[in-house]
Amino acid sequence: VGVGDEGIRGYGTAAGGYFEDSDNTGYGWIGRFNTGAEFYANDAGVYSSDLTSGVFARLAFDGSSTQGNGTKNFVQNHPDDRTKVIVYSALEGDETGTYTRGSGRLVNGRAVVTLGETFRLVTHPTIGLTAHLTARGEALLWVESVSTEELIVRGPEGFDLPFDYVVYGLRIGFEDLPVVQERRFDAYIPRLEEVTAAARERPEIAGTTPKARFLAMQNGGIPPAAVDDASARAMIDKIGIFDPQRNRPPARAKARTAAVPNPTVGGGSESVRRASTADAPIGAPFETIPRIAETSENGEEEKTYAEVPAPPIVEALFPISEDVTAGDLLVLDEQGAVKPALLTADRSVVGVASSAPIDENGIPKAPVGVFGVLRIKADADFGEIRPGDLLCSSTTPGHAMRSFGEVPGTIIGKALEPLARGRGVIRVLLMFR
């Protein structure tokens, strides 16, 4: 640790390093055998984000090898201009599709085309097959039948003509993957100002954008002076463009040793430090809170611990749709049940699980505190939490974090205790706004 200019340097026969979180839901190796990095987790194998544009990518997430809000590109050196590169984007659609293509020839008005051998191995055999034909000459063509193995094309009797074809299908096993899914995180349109600015400033680049090409086609090859983008802008406004000031996650607090003042007794060397409820276990009693009480014995002042009744809280019972534990910050789902919060500054937040769920007439329900002083799970790795800081929901399930912008409907309350780093439980004055 602290080797030369490197914070950590590790060597090992099996791996250079191994990392794991405390509850064994995320772990990984660096430099393991012939693999540079190997990661496993309950949410996503790897998460990466550009804090300027808001482009993010998750690897091994929700049935996807890769998932993100940017494009999937390949980049290649420009063959004629050493100052430029060519960037092509992958085609995207509302399905996980497969395709095979090729050429055939009508002989006496009929052609039987054997499709690629592997197409049948990855494609649903009966659902979603479509075939598209293009004749190389003036002719009438039609599809007589198509399967994952064979395409039969027909034309007028006696006709002899070459043609091209494309057959599309659905990838086997992915037919039921929904296009519309529950929102578990924000997926804004990336902020692409730095890239698009170059296109606006250099005409030889500006003409290569898809928008410029299609507008020129629609206008007979002459770029129009003005374009009505009102409907497109309205849709973009609804989705939202990433704002690096408002939407980027706050930097995680650097690990440091916090200085804790230790008040002395009567000027002597004995000292007492107040215990933070961040150290209290989840599910600790909510009926009392600790405080430092001042008493006087034999004429000397003394600081001791005392248990006093906790301020009253206002709570209500809600059915639960996911596992809930005491201290969880909760949000409403579409059916009106509650579950642990999972988004940054979620407007659906309704309260905090004041204790473990109970059974009411066979239905598990959570006592949800909506006002008062409660212990709440918090994550200070998004930013150190100090007494008086306003809090909102974080991407750590069921945990609050320091709010970095007062967005109406997202503030859950005010921290009453500090949390310098990591996860813990702190007292919070709930006051939603």
CSV table of N, CA and C in Angstrom, one decimal, residues 55-210:
chain,number,residue,atom,x,y,z
A,55,VAL,N,-23.3,9.5,-20.1
A,55,VAL,CA,-23.4,8.2,-20.7
A,55,VAL,C,-22.9,7.2,-19.7
A,56,PHE,N,-23.7,6.1,-19.6
A,56,PHE,CA,-23.4,5.0,-18.6
A,56,PHE,C,-23.5,3.7,-19.3
A,57,ALA,N,-22.9,2.7,-18.7
A,57,ALA,CA,-23.0,1.3,-19.2
A,57,ALA,C,-23.0,0.4,-18.1
A,58,ARG,N,-23.8,-0.6,-18.1
A,58,ARG,CA,-23.8,-1.7,-17.2
A,58,ARG,C,-23.5,-3.0,-17.9
A,59,LEU,N,-22.6,-3.8,-17.4
A,59,LEU,CA,-22.3,-5.1,-18.0
A,59,LEU,C,-22.9,-6.2,-17.1
A,60,ALA,N,-23.5,-7.2,-17.8
A,60,ALA,CA,-24.1,-8.3,-17.1
A,60,ALA,C,-25.3,-7.7,-16.2
A,61,PHE,N,-26.3,-7.2,-16.8
A,61,PHE,CA,-27.4,-6.6,-16.1
A,61,PHE,C,-28.7,-6.9,-16.7
A,62,ASP,N,-29.7,-7.4,-15.9
A,62,ASP,CA,-31.1,-7.7,-16.3
A,62,ASP,C,-31.2,-8.3,-17.7
A,63,GLY,N,-30.5,-9.4,-17.9
A,63,GLY,CA,-30.6,-10.1,-19.2
A,63,GLY,C,-29.8,-9.6,-20.3
A,64,SER,N,-29.1,-8.5,-20.1
A,64,SER,CA,-28.3,-7.9,-21.1
A,64,SER,C,-26.8,-8.1,-20.8
A,65,SER,N,-26.0,-8.4,-21.9
A,65,SER,CA,-24.6,-8.4,-21.7
A,65,SER,C,-24.1,-6.9,-21.5
A,66,THR,N,-24.7,-6.0,-22.2
A,66,THR,CA,-24.4,-4.6,-22.0
A,66,THR,C,-25.7,-3.8,-22.1
A,67,GLN,N,-25.8,-2.8,-21.2
A,67,GLN,CA,-27.0,-1.9,-21.2
A,67,GLN,C,-26.5,-0.5,-20.8
A,68,GLY,N,-27.0,0.5,-21.6
A,68,GLY,CA,-26.6,1.8,-21.3
A,68,GLY,C,-27.5,2.8,-22.1
A,69,ASN,N,-27.2,4.1,-21.9
A,69,ASN,CA,-28.0,5.1,-22.6
A,69,ASN,C,-27.3,5.7,-23.8
A,70,GLY,N,-26.1,5.3,-24.1
A,70,GLY,CA,-25.4,5.8,-25.3
A,70,GLY,C,-25.5,4.9,-26.5
A,71,THR,N,-24.8,5.1,-27.5
A,71,THR,CA,-24.8,4.3,-28.7
A,71,THR,C,-23.8,3.2,-28.6
A,72,LYS,N,-23.9,2.1,-29.4
A,72,LYS,CA,-22.9,1.1,-29.5
A,72,LYS,C,-22.2,1.2,-30.8
A,73,ASN,N,-20.9,1.6,-30.8
A,73,ASN,CA,-20.2,2.0,-32.0
A,73,ASN,C,-19.0,1.1,-32.2
A,74,PHE,N,-18.5,1.2,-33.5
A,74,PHE,CA,-17.2,0.8,-33.8
A,74,PHE,C,-16.5,2.0,-34.4
A,75,VAL,N,-15.2,2.1,-34.1
A,75,VAL,CA,-14.4,3.3,-34.6
A,75,VAL,C,-13.3,2.8,-35.5
A,76,GLN,N,-13.1,3.5,-36.6
A,76,GLN,CA,-12.0,3.1,-37.5
A,76,GLN,C,-11.3,4.3,-38.1
A,77,ASN,N,-10.0,4.2,-38.3
A,77,ASN,CA,-9.3,5.4,-38.9
A,77,ASN,C,-9.9,5.7,-40.2
A,78,HIS,N,-10.0,7.0,-40.5
A,78,HIS,CA,-10.4,7.5,-41.8
A,78,HIS,C,-9.3,7.1,-42.8
A,79,PRO,N,-9.7,6.4,-43.9
A,79,PRO,CA,-8.7,6.0,-44.9
A,79,PRO,C,-8.0,7.1,-45.6
A,80,ASP,N,-8.7,8.2,-45.8
A,80,ASP,CA,-8.2,9.3,-46.6
A,80,ASP,C,-7.8,10.6,-45.8
A,81,ASP,N,-8.1,10.6,-44.6
A,81,ASP,CA,-7.8,11.8,-43.8
A,81,ASP,C,-7.3,11.4,-42.4
A,82,ARG,N,-6.0,11.6,-42.2
A,82,ARG,CA,-5.3,11.1,-41.0
A,82,ARG,C,-5.7,11.9,-39.8
A,83,THR,N,-6.5,13.0,-39.9
A,83,THR,CA,-6.9,13.8,-38.7
A,83,THR,C,-8.3,13.3,-38.3
A,84,LYS,N,-8.9,12.3,-38.9
A,84,LYS,CA,-10.3,12.0,-38.6
A,84,LYS,C,-10.4,10.5,-38.4
A,85,VAL,N,-11.5,10.1,-37.7
A,85,VAL,CA,-11.9,8.7,-37.6
A,85,VAL,C,-13.4,8.5,-38.1
A,86,ILE,N,-13.8,7.3,-38.4
A,86,ILE,CA,-15.1,7.0,-38.8
A,86,ILE,C,-15.8,6.3,-37.6
A,87,VAL,N,-17.0,6.8,-37.3
A,87,VAL,CA,-17.7,6.2,-36.1
A,87,VAL,C,-19.1,5.6,-36.7
A,88,TYR,N,-19.3,4.3,-36.6
A,88,TYR,CA,-20.5,3.7,-37.0
A,88,TYR,C,-21.3,3.2,-35.8
A,89,SER,N,-22.6,3.4,-35.8
A,89,SER,CA,-23.4,3.0,-34.7
A,89,SER,C,-24.2,1.7,-35.0
A,90,ALA,N,-24.4,0.9,-34.0
A,90,ALA,CA,-25.2,-0.3,-34.2
A,90,ALA,C,-26.7,0.0,-34.3
A,91,LEU,N,-27.3,-0.8,-35.1
A,91,LEU,CA,-28.8,-0.7,-35.3
A,91,LEU,C,-29.5,-1.2,-34.1
A,92,GLU,N,-30.5,-0.5,-33.6
A,92,GLU,CA,-31.3,-0.8,-32.4
A,92,GLU,C,-32.7,-0.9,-32.7
A,93,GLY,N,-33.5,-1.8,-32.1
A,93,GLY,CA,-34.9,-1.9,-32.3
A,93,GLY,C,-35.6,-2.4,-31.1
A,94,ASP,N,-36.9,-2.7,-31.3
A,94,ASP,CA,-37.8,-3.1,-30.2
A,94,ASP,C,-37.8,-4.6,-30.0
A,95,GLU,N,-36.7,-5.3,-30.3
A,95,GLU,CA,-36.6,-6.7,-30.2
A,95,GLU,C,-35.2,-7.1,-30.1
A,96,THR,N,-34.9,-8.3,-29.6
A,96,THR,CA,-33.6,-8.9,-29.8
A,96,THR,C,-33.7,-9.8,-31.0
A,97,GLY,N,-33.1,-9.3,-32.1
A,97,GLY,CA,-33.3,-9.9,-33.4
A,97,GLY,C,-32.1,-10.6,-33.9
A,98,THR,N,-32.4,-11.5,-34.9
A,98,THR,CA,-31.3,-12.1,-35.7
A,98,THR,C,-31.6,-11.9,-37.1
A,99,TYR,N,-30.6,-12.1,-38.0
A,99,TYR,CA,-30.8,-12.0,-39.4
A,99,TYR,C,-29.8,-12.8,-40.1
A,100,THR,N,-30.1,-13.1,-41.4
A,100,THR,CA,-29.2,-13.7,-42.3
A,100,THR,C,-29.6,-13.2,-43.7
A,101,ARG,N,-28.6,-13.0,-44.5
A,101,ARG,CA,-28.8,-12.4,-45.8
A,101,ARG,C,-28.0,-13.0,-46.9
A,102,GLY,N,-28.3,-12.8,-48.1
A,102,GLY,CA,-27.5,-13.3,-49.2
A,102,GLY,C,-28.2,-13.1,-50.6
A,103,SER,N,-27.8,-13.8,-51.6
A,103,SER,CA,-28.3,-13.7,-52.9
A,103,SER,C,-28.8,-15.0,-53.4
A,104,GLY,N,-29.8,-15.0,-54.4
A,104,GLY,CA,-30.3,-16.2,-55.0
A,104,GLY,C,-30.7,-15.9,-56.4
A,105,ARG,N,-31.3,-16.9,-57.1
A,105,ARG,CA,-31.6,-16.7,-58.5
A,105,ARG,C,-32.9,-17.5,-58.8
A,106,LEU,N,-33.8,-16.9,-59.4
A,106,LEU,CA,-35.0,-17.6,-59.9
A,106,LEU,C,-34.6,-18.4,-61.2
A,107,VAL,N,-35.1,-19.6,-61.2
A,107,VAL,CA,-34.9,-20.5,-62.3
A,107,VAL,C,-36.3,-21.0,-62.7
A,108,ASN,N,-36.8,-20.6,-63.9
A,108,ASN,CA,-38.1,-20.9,-64.3
A,108,ASN,C,-39.1,-20.5,-63.3
A,109,GLY,N,-38.9,-19.3,-62.7
A,109,GLY,CA,-39.9,-18.7,-61.8
A,109,GLY,C,-39.9,-19.2,-60.4
A,110,ARG,N,-38.8,-20.0,-60.0
A,110,ARG,CA,-38.8,-20.5,-58.6
A,110,ARG,C,-37.4,-20.6,-58.1
A,111,ALA,N,-37.2,-20.3,-56.8
A,111,ALA,CA,-35.9,-20.5,-56.2
A,111,ALA,C,-36.0,-21.0,-54.8
A,112,VAL,N,-35.2,-22.0,-54.4
A,112,VAL,CA,-35.1,-22.6,-53.1
A,112,VAL,C,-33.8,-22.2,-52.5
A,113,VAL,N,-33.8,-21.3,-51.5
A,113,VAL,CA,-32.6,-20.9,-50.9
A,113,VAL,C,-32.4,-21.5,-49.5
A,114,THR,N,-31.2,-22.2,-49.4
A,114,THR,CA,-30.9,-22.7,-48.1
A,114,THR,C,-30.2,-21.6,-47.2
A,115,LEU,N,-30.8,-21.3,-46.1
A,115,LEU,CA,-30.3,-20.2,-45.3
A,115,LEU,C,-29.0,-20.7,-44.5
A,116,GLY,N,-28.3,-19.7,-43.9
A,116,GLY,CA,-27.1,-20.0,-43.2
A,116,GLY,C,-27.3,-21.1,-42.1
A,117,GLU,N,-26.4,-22.0,-42.0
A,117,GLU,CA,-26.5,-23.1,-41.1
A,117,GLU,C,-26.8,-22.7,-39.7
A,118,THR,N,-26.2,-21.7,-39.2
A,118,THR,CA,-26.3,-21.3,-37.8
A,118,THR,C,-27.5,-20.5,-37.5
A,119,PHE,N,-28.2,-19.9,-38.5
A,119,PHE,CA,-29.4,-19.1,-38.3
A,119,PHE,C,-30.5,-19.9,-37.5
A,120,ARG,N,-30.7,-21.1,-37.9
A,120,ARG,CA,-31.7,-22.0,-37.2
A,120,ARG,C,-31.3,-22.3,-35.7
A,121,LEU,N,-30.0,-22.2,-35.4
A,121,LEU,CA,-29.5,-22.5,-34.1
A,121,LEU,C,-29.8,-21.4,-33.1
A,122,VAL,N,-30.1,-20.2,-33.5
A,122,VAL,CA,-30.2,-19.1,-32.6
A,122,VAL,C,-31.6,-18.3,-32.8
A,123,THR,N,-32.4,-18.8,-33.6
A,123,THR,CA,-33.7,-18.1,-34.0
A,123,THR,C,-34.9,-18.9,-33.7
A,124,HIS,N,-35.9,-18.2,-33.2
A,124,HIS,CA,-37.2,-18.9,-32.9
A,124,HIS,C,-37.8,-19.5,-34.2
A,125,PRO,N,-38.2,-20.7,-34.2
A,125,PRO,CA,-38.5,-21.4,-35.4
A,125,PRO,C,-39.9,-21.0,-36.0
A,126,THR,N,-40.8,-20.4,-35.2
A,126,THR,CA,-42.2,-20.2,-35.7
A,126,THR,C,-42.7,-18.8,-35.5
A,127,ILE,N,-42.0,-18.0,-34.6
A,127,ILE,CA,-42.6,-16.7,-34.4
A,127,ILE,C,-41.6,-15.6,-34.8
A,128,GLY,N,-42.1,-14.6,-35.5
A,128,GLY,CA,-41.3,-13.4,-35.9
A,128,GLY,C,-40.5,-13.5,-37.1
A,129,LEU,N,-40.6,-14.5,-37.9
A,129,LEU,CA,-39.8,-14.6,-39.2
A,129,LEU,C,-40.4,-13.7,-40.3
A,130,THR,N,-39.5,-12.9,-40.8
A,130,THR,CA,-39.9,-12.1,-42.0
A,130,THR,C,-38.8,-12.1,-43.0
A,131,ALA,N,-39.2,-12.1,-44.3
A,131,ALA,CA,-38.3,-12.1,-45.4
A,131,ALA,C,-38.5,-10.9,-46.4
A,132,HIS,N,-37.4,-10.4,-46.9
A,132,HIS,CA,-37.4,-9.2,-47.7
A,132,HIS,C,-36.6,-9.5,-49.0
A,133,LEU,N,-37.2,-9.2,-50.1
A,133,LEU,CA,-36.6,-9.5,-51.4
A,133,LEU,C,-36.3,-8.2,-52.2
A,134,THR,N,-35.2,-8.2,-53.0
A,134,THR,CA,-34.9,-7.1,-53.9
A,134,THR,C,-34.5,-7.8,-55.2
A,135,ALA,N,-35.2,-7.6,-56.3
A,135,ALA,CA,-34.8,-8.2,-57.6
A,135,ALA,C,-33.8,-7.3,-58.2
A,136,ARG,N,-32.8,-8.0,-58.9
A,136,ARG,CA,-31.8,-7.3,-59.7
A,136,ARG,C,-32.3,-7.2,-61.1
A,137,GLY,N,-33.3,-6.4,-61.3
A,137,GLY,CA,-33.9,-6.2,-62.6
A,137,GLY,C,-35.4,-6.0,-62.4
A,138,GLU,N,-36.1,-5.8,-63.5
A,138,GLU,CA,-37.5,-5.5,-63.5
A,138,GLU,C,-38.3,-6.8,-63.4
A,139,ALA,N,-38.9,-7.1,-62.2
A,139,ALA,CA,-39.6,-8.4,-62.0
A,139,ALA,C,-40.5,-8.3,-60.9
A,140,LEU,N,-41.4,-9.3,-60.9
A,140,LEU,CA,-42.4,-9.5,-59.7
A,140,LEU,C,-41.9,-10.7,-59.0
A,141,LEU,N,-41.6,-10.5,-57.7
A,141,LEU,CA,-41.1,-11.5,-56.8
A,141,LEU,C,-42.1,-11.6,-55.6
A,142,TRP,N,-42.2,-12.8,-55.0
A,142,TRP,CA,-42.9,-13.0,-53.8
A,142,TRP,C,-42.3,-14.2,-53.0
A,143,VAL,N,-42.6,-14.2,-51.7
A,143,VAL,CA,-42.1,-15.2,-50.8
A,143,VAL,C,-43.2,-16.3,-50.7
A,144,GLU,N,-42.9,-17.5,-51.1
A,144,GLU,CA,-43.8,-18.6,-51.0
A,144,GLU,C,-43.8,-19.2,-49.6
A,145,SER,N,-42.6,-19.3,-49.0
A,145,SER,CA,-42.5,-19.8,-47.6
A,145,SER,C,-41.2,-19.4,-47.0
A,146,VAL,N,-41.1,-19.3,-45.7
A,146,VAL,CA,-39.8,-19.1,-45.0
A,146,VAL,C,-39.8,-19.8,-43.7
A,147,SER,N,-38.6,-20.4,-43.4
A,147,SER,CA,-38.4,-21.0,-42.1
A,147,SER,C,-37.0,-20.6,-41.7
A,148,THR,N,-36.5,-21.1,-40.6
A,148,THR,CA,-35.2,-20.8,-40.1
A,148,THR,C,-34.1,-21.5,-41.0
A,149,GLU,N,-34.6,-22.4,-41.8
A,149,GLU,CA,-33.6,-23.2,-42.6
A,149,GLU,C,-33.7,-22.9,-44.1
A,150,GLU,N,-34.9,-22.5,-44.6
A,150,GLU,CA,-35.1,-22.4,-46.0
A,150,GLU,C,-36.0,-21.2,-46.4
A,151,LEU,N,-35.7,-20.6,-47.5
A,151,LEU,CA,-36.5,-19.5,-48.1
A,151,LEU,C,-36.9,-20.0,-49.5
A,152,ILE,N,-38.2,-20.0,-49.8
A,152,ILE,CA,-38.7,-20.3,-51.2
A,152,ILE,C,-39.3,-19.1,-51.8
A,153,VAL,N,-38.7,-18.7,-53.0
A,153,VAL,CA,-39.1,-17.4,-53.7
A,153,VAL,C,-39.8,-17.8,-55.0
A,154,ARG,N,-40.8,-17.1,-55.3
A,154,ARG,CA,-41.5,-17.4,-56.6
A,154,ARG,C,-41.6,-16.1,-57.4
A,155,GLY,N,-41.7,-16.3,-58.7
A,155,GLY,CA,-41.9,-15.3,-59.7
A,155,GLY,C,-42.7,-15.8,-60.9
A,156,PRO,N,-42.9,-15.0,-61.9
A,156,PRO,CA,-43.7,-15.5,-63.1
A,156,PRO,C,-43.1,-16.7,-63.7
A,157,GLU,N,-43.9,-17.6,-64.2
A,157,GLU,CA,-43.4,-18.9,-64.7
A,157,GLU,C,-42.4,-18.6,-65.9
A,158,GLY,N,-41.3,-19.3,-65.9
A,158,GLY,CA,-40.3,-19.1,-67.0
A,158,GLY,C,-39.4,-18.0,-66.7
A,159,PHE,N,-39.5,-17.3,-65.6
A,159,PHE,CA,-38.7,-16.1,-65.3
A,159,PHE,C,-37.3,-16.6,-64.7
A,160,ASP,N,-36.3,-15.9,-65.2
A,160,ASP,CA,-34.9,-16.3,-64.7
A,160,ASP,C,-34.2,-14.9,-64.3
A,161,LEU,N,-34.0,-14.7,-63.0
A,161,LEU,CA,-33.5,-13.4,-62.6
A,161,LEU,C,-32.8,-13.6,-61.2
A,162,PRO,N,-31.7,-12.9,-61.0
A,162,PRO,CA,-31.1,-12.9,-59.7
A,162,PRO,C,-31.8,-11.9,-58.7
A,163,PHE,N,-31.6,-12.2,-57.4
A,163,PHE,CA,-32.3,-11.3,-56.4
A,163,PHE,C,-31.4,-11.4,-55.1
A,164,ASP,N,-31.6,-10.4,-54.2
A,164,ASP,CA,-31.0,-10.4,-52.9
A,164,ASP,C,-32.1,-10.6,-51.9
A,165,TYR,N,-31.7,-11.1,-50.7
A,165,TYR,CA,-32.7,-11.4,-49.7
A,165,TYR,C,-32.2,-11.1,-48.3
A,166,VAL,N,-33.1,-10.8,-47.3
A,166,VAL,CA,-32.7,-10.7,-45.9
A,166,VAL,C,-33.9,-11.4,-45.2
A,167,VAL,N,-33.5,-12.3,-44.3
A,167,VAL,CA,-34.5,-12.9,-43.4
A,167,VAL,C,-34.2,-12.5,-42.0
A,168,TYR,N,-35.2,-12.0,-41.3
A,168,TYR,CA,-35.1,-11.6,-39.9
A,168,TYR,C,-35.9,-12.5,-39.0
A,169,GLY,N,-35.4,-12.7,-37.7
A,169,GLY,CA,-36.1,-13.5,-36.8
A,169,GLY,C,-35.8,-13.0,-35.4
A,170,LEU,N,-36.4,-13.7,-34.4
A,170,LEU,CA,-36.2,-13.4,-33.0
A,170,LEU,C,-35.2,-14.3,-32.3
A,171,ARG,N,-34.3,-13.8,-31.5
A,171,ARG,CA,-33.4,-14.6,-30.9
A,171,ARG,C,-34.1,-15.6,-29.9
A,172,ILE,N,-33.8,-16.8,-30.0
A,172,ILE,CA,-34.4,-17.8,-29.2
A,172,ILE,C,-34.1,-17.6,-27.7
A,173,GLY,N,-35.1,-17.6,-26.8
A,173,GLY,CA,-34.9,-17.4,-25.4
A,173,GLY,C,-35.1,-16.0,-25.0
A,174,PHE,N,-35.2,-15.0,-25.9
A,174,PHE,CA,-35.3,-13.6,-25.6
A,174,PHE,C,-36.7,-13.0,-26.1
A,175,GLU,N,-37.6,-13.9,-26.5
A,175,GLU,CA,-38.9,-13.4,-27.0
A,175,GLU,C,-39.7,-12.7,-26.0
A,176,ASP,N,-39.6,-13.0,-24.7
A,176,ASP,CA,-40.4,-12.4,-23.7
A,176,ASP,C,-39.8,-11.3,-23.0
A,177,LEU,N,-38.6,-10.8,-23.4
A,177,LEU,CA,-37.9,-9.7,-22.8
A,177,LEU,C,-38.7,-8.4,-23.1
A,178,PRO,N,-39.3,-7.7,-22.0
A,178,PRO,CA,-40.1,-6.6,-22.3
A,178,PRO,C,-39.4,-5.4,-22.8
A,179,VAL,N,-40.0,-4.6,-23.7
A,179,VAL,CA,-39.4,-3.4,-24.1
A,179,VAL,C,-39.6,-2.3,-23.1
A,180,VAL,N,-40.8,-2.2,-22.5
A,180,VAL,CA,-41.1,-1.3,-21.4
A,180,VAL,C,-40.9,-2.0,-20.1
A,181,GLN,N,-40.0,-1.4,-19.3
A,181,GLN,CA,-39.6,-2.1,-18.0
A,181,GLN,C,-39.7,-1.0,-16.9
A,182,GLU,N,-39.8,-1.6,-15.6
A,182,GLU,CA,-39.9,-0.7,-14.5
A,182,GLU,C,-38.6,0.2,-14.4
A,183,ARG,N,-38.8,1.5,-14.1
A,183,ARG,CA,-37.7,2.4,-14.0
A,183,ARG,C,-37.0,2.2,-12.6
A,184,ARG,N,-35.7,1.7,-12.7
A,184,ARG,CA,-34.9,1.4,-11.5
A,184,ARG,C,-33.8,2.5,-11.4
A,185,PHE,N,-33.6,3.2,-12.4
A,185,PHE,CA,-32.5,4.2,-12.4
A,185,PHE,C,-32.8,5.2,-13.5
A,186,ASP,N,-32.2,6.4,-13.4
A,186,ASP,CA,-32.4,7.4,-14.4
A,186,ASP,C,-31.6,7.1,-15.7
A,187,ALA,N,-32.2,7.3,-16.8
A,187,ALA,CA,-31.5,7.0,-18.1
A,187,ALA,C,-31.8,8.2,-19.0
A,188,TYR,N,-31.1,9.3,-18.7
A,188,TYR,CA,-31.3,10.5,-19.5
A,188,TYR,C,-30.6,10.4,-20.9
A,189,ILE,N,-31.0,11.2,-21.9
A,189,ILE,CA,-30.3,11.3,-23.1
A,189,ILE,C,-29.0,12.0,-22.8
A,190,PRO,N,-27.9,11.4,-23.3
A,190,PRO,CA,-26.6,11.9,-22.9
A,190,PRO,C,-26.4,13.4,-23.4
A,191,ARG,N,-25.6,14.1,-22.7
A,191,ARG,CA,-25.2,15.5,-23.2
A,191,ARG,C,-24.0,15.3,-24.1
A,192,LEU,N,-24.3,15.7,-25.4
A,192,LEU,CA,-23.3,15.5,-26.4
A,192,LEU,C,-22.7,16.8,-27.0
A,193,GLU,N,-22.8,17.8,-26.2
A,193,GLU,CA,-22.4,19.1,-26.7
A,193,GLU,C,-21.0,19.1,-27.3
A,194,GLU,N,-20.0,18.5,-26.6
A,194,GLU,CA,-18.6,18.5,-27.0
A,194,GLU,C,-18.4,17.9,-28.3
A,195,VAL,N,-19.2,16.8,-28.6
A,195,VAL,CA,-19.1,16.1,-29.9
A,195,VAL,C,-19.8,16.9,-31.0
A,196,THR,N,-21.0,17.3,-30.7
A,196,THR,CA,-21.8,18.0,-31.8
A,196,THR,C,-21.3,19.4,-32.1
A,197,ALA,N,-20.6,20.0,-31.2
A,197,ALA,CA,-20.0,21.3,-31.4
A,197,ALA,C,-19.0,21.3,-32.6
A,198,ALA,N,-18.2,20.2,-32.7
A,198,ALA,CA,-17.3,20.1,-33.8
A,198,ALA,C,-18.0,20.0,-35.1
A,199,ALA,N,-19.2,19.3,-35.1
A,199,ALA,CA,-19.9,19.2,-36.4
A,199,ALA,C,-20.4,20.5,-36.8
A,200,ARG,N,-20.9,21.4,-35.8
A,200,ARG,CA,-21.4,22.7,-36.2
A,200,ARG,C,-20.3,23.6,-36.7
A,201,GLU,N,-19.1,23.4,-36.3
A,201,GLU,CA,-18.0,24.4,-36.6
A,201,GLU,C,-17.3,23.9,-37.9
A,202,ARG,N,-17.4,22.7,-38.3
A,202,ARG,CA,-16.7,22.2,-39.5
A,202,ARG,C,-17.7,21.6,-40.5
A,203,PRO,N,-17.9,22.3,-41.6
A,203,PRO,CA,-18.9,21.9,-42.6
A,203,PRO,C,-18.6,20.5,-43.1
A,204,GLU,N,-17.4,20.1,-43.3
A,204,GLU,CA,-17.1,18.8,-43.8
A,204,GLU,C,-17.5,17.6,-42.9
A,205,ILE,N,-17.6,18.0,-41.6
A,205,ILE,CA,-18.1,17.0,-40.6
A,205,ILE,C,-19.6,17.1,-40.5
A,206,ALA,N,-20.1,18.4,-40.5
A,206,ALA,CA,-21.6,18.6,-40.2
A,206,ALA,C,-22.4,17.9,-41.2
A,207,GLY,N,-22.0,17.7,-42.5
A,207,GLY,CA,-22.8,17.1,-43.5
A,207,GLY,C,-22.9,15.6,-43.3
A,208,THR,N,-22.1,15.0,-42.4
A,208,THR,CA,-22.1,13.5,-42.2
A,208,THR,C,-23.1,13.1,-41.1
A,209,THR,N,-23.8,14.0,-40.4
A,209,THR,CA,-24.7,13.6,-39.4
A,209,THR,C,-26.0,13.0,-40.0
A,210,PRO,N,-26.6,12.0,-39.4
A,210,PRO,CA,-27.8,11.4,-40.0
A,210,PRO,C,-28.9,12.5,-40.2
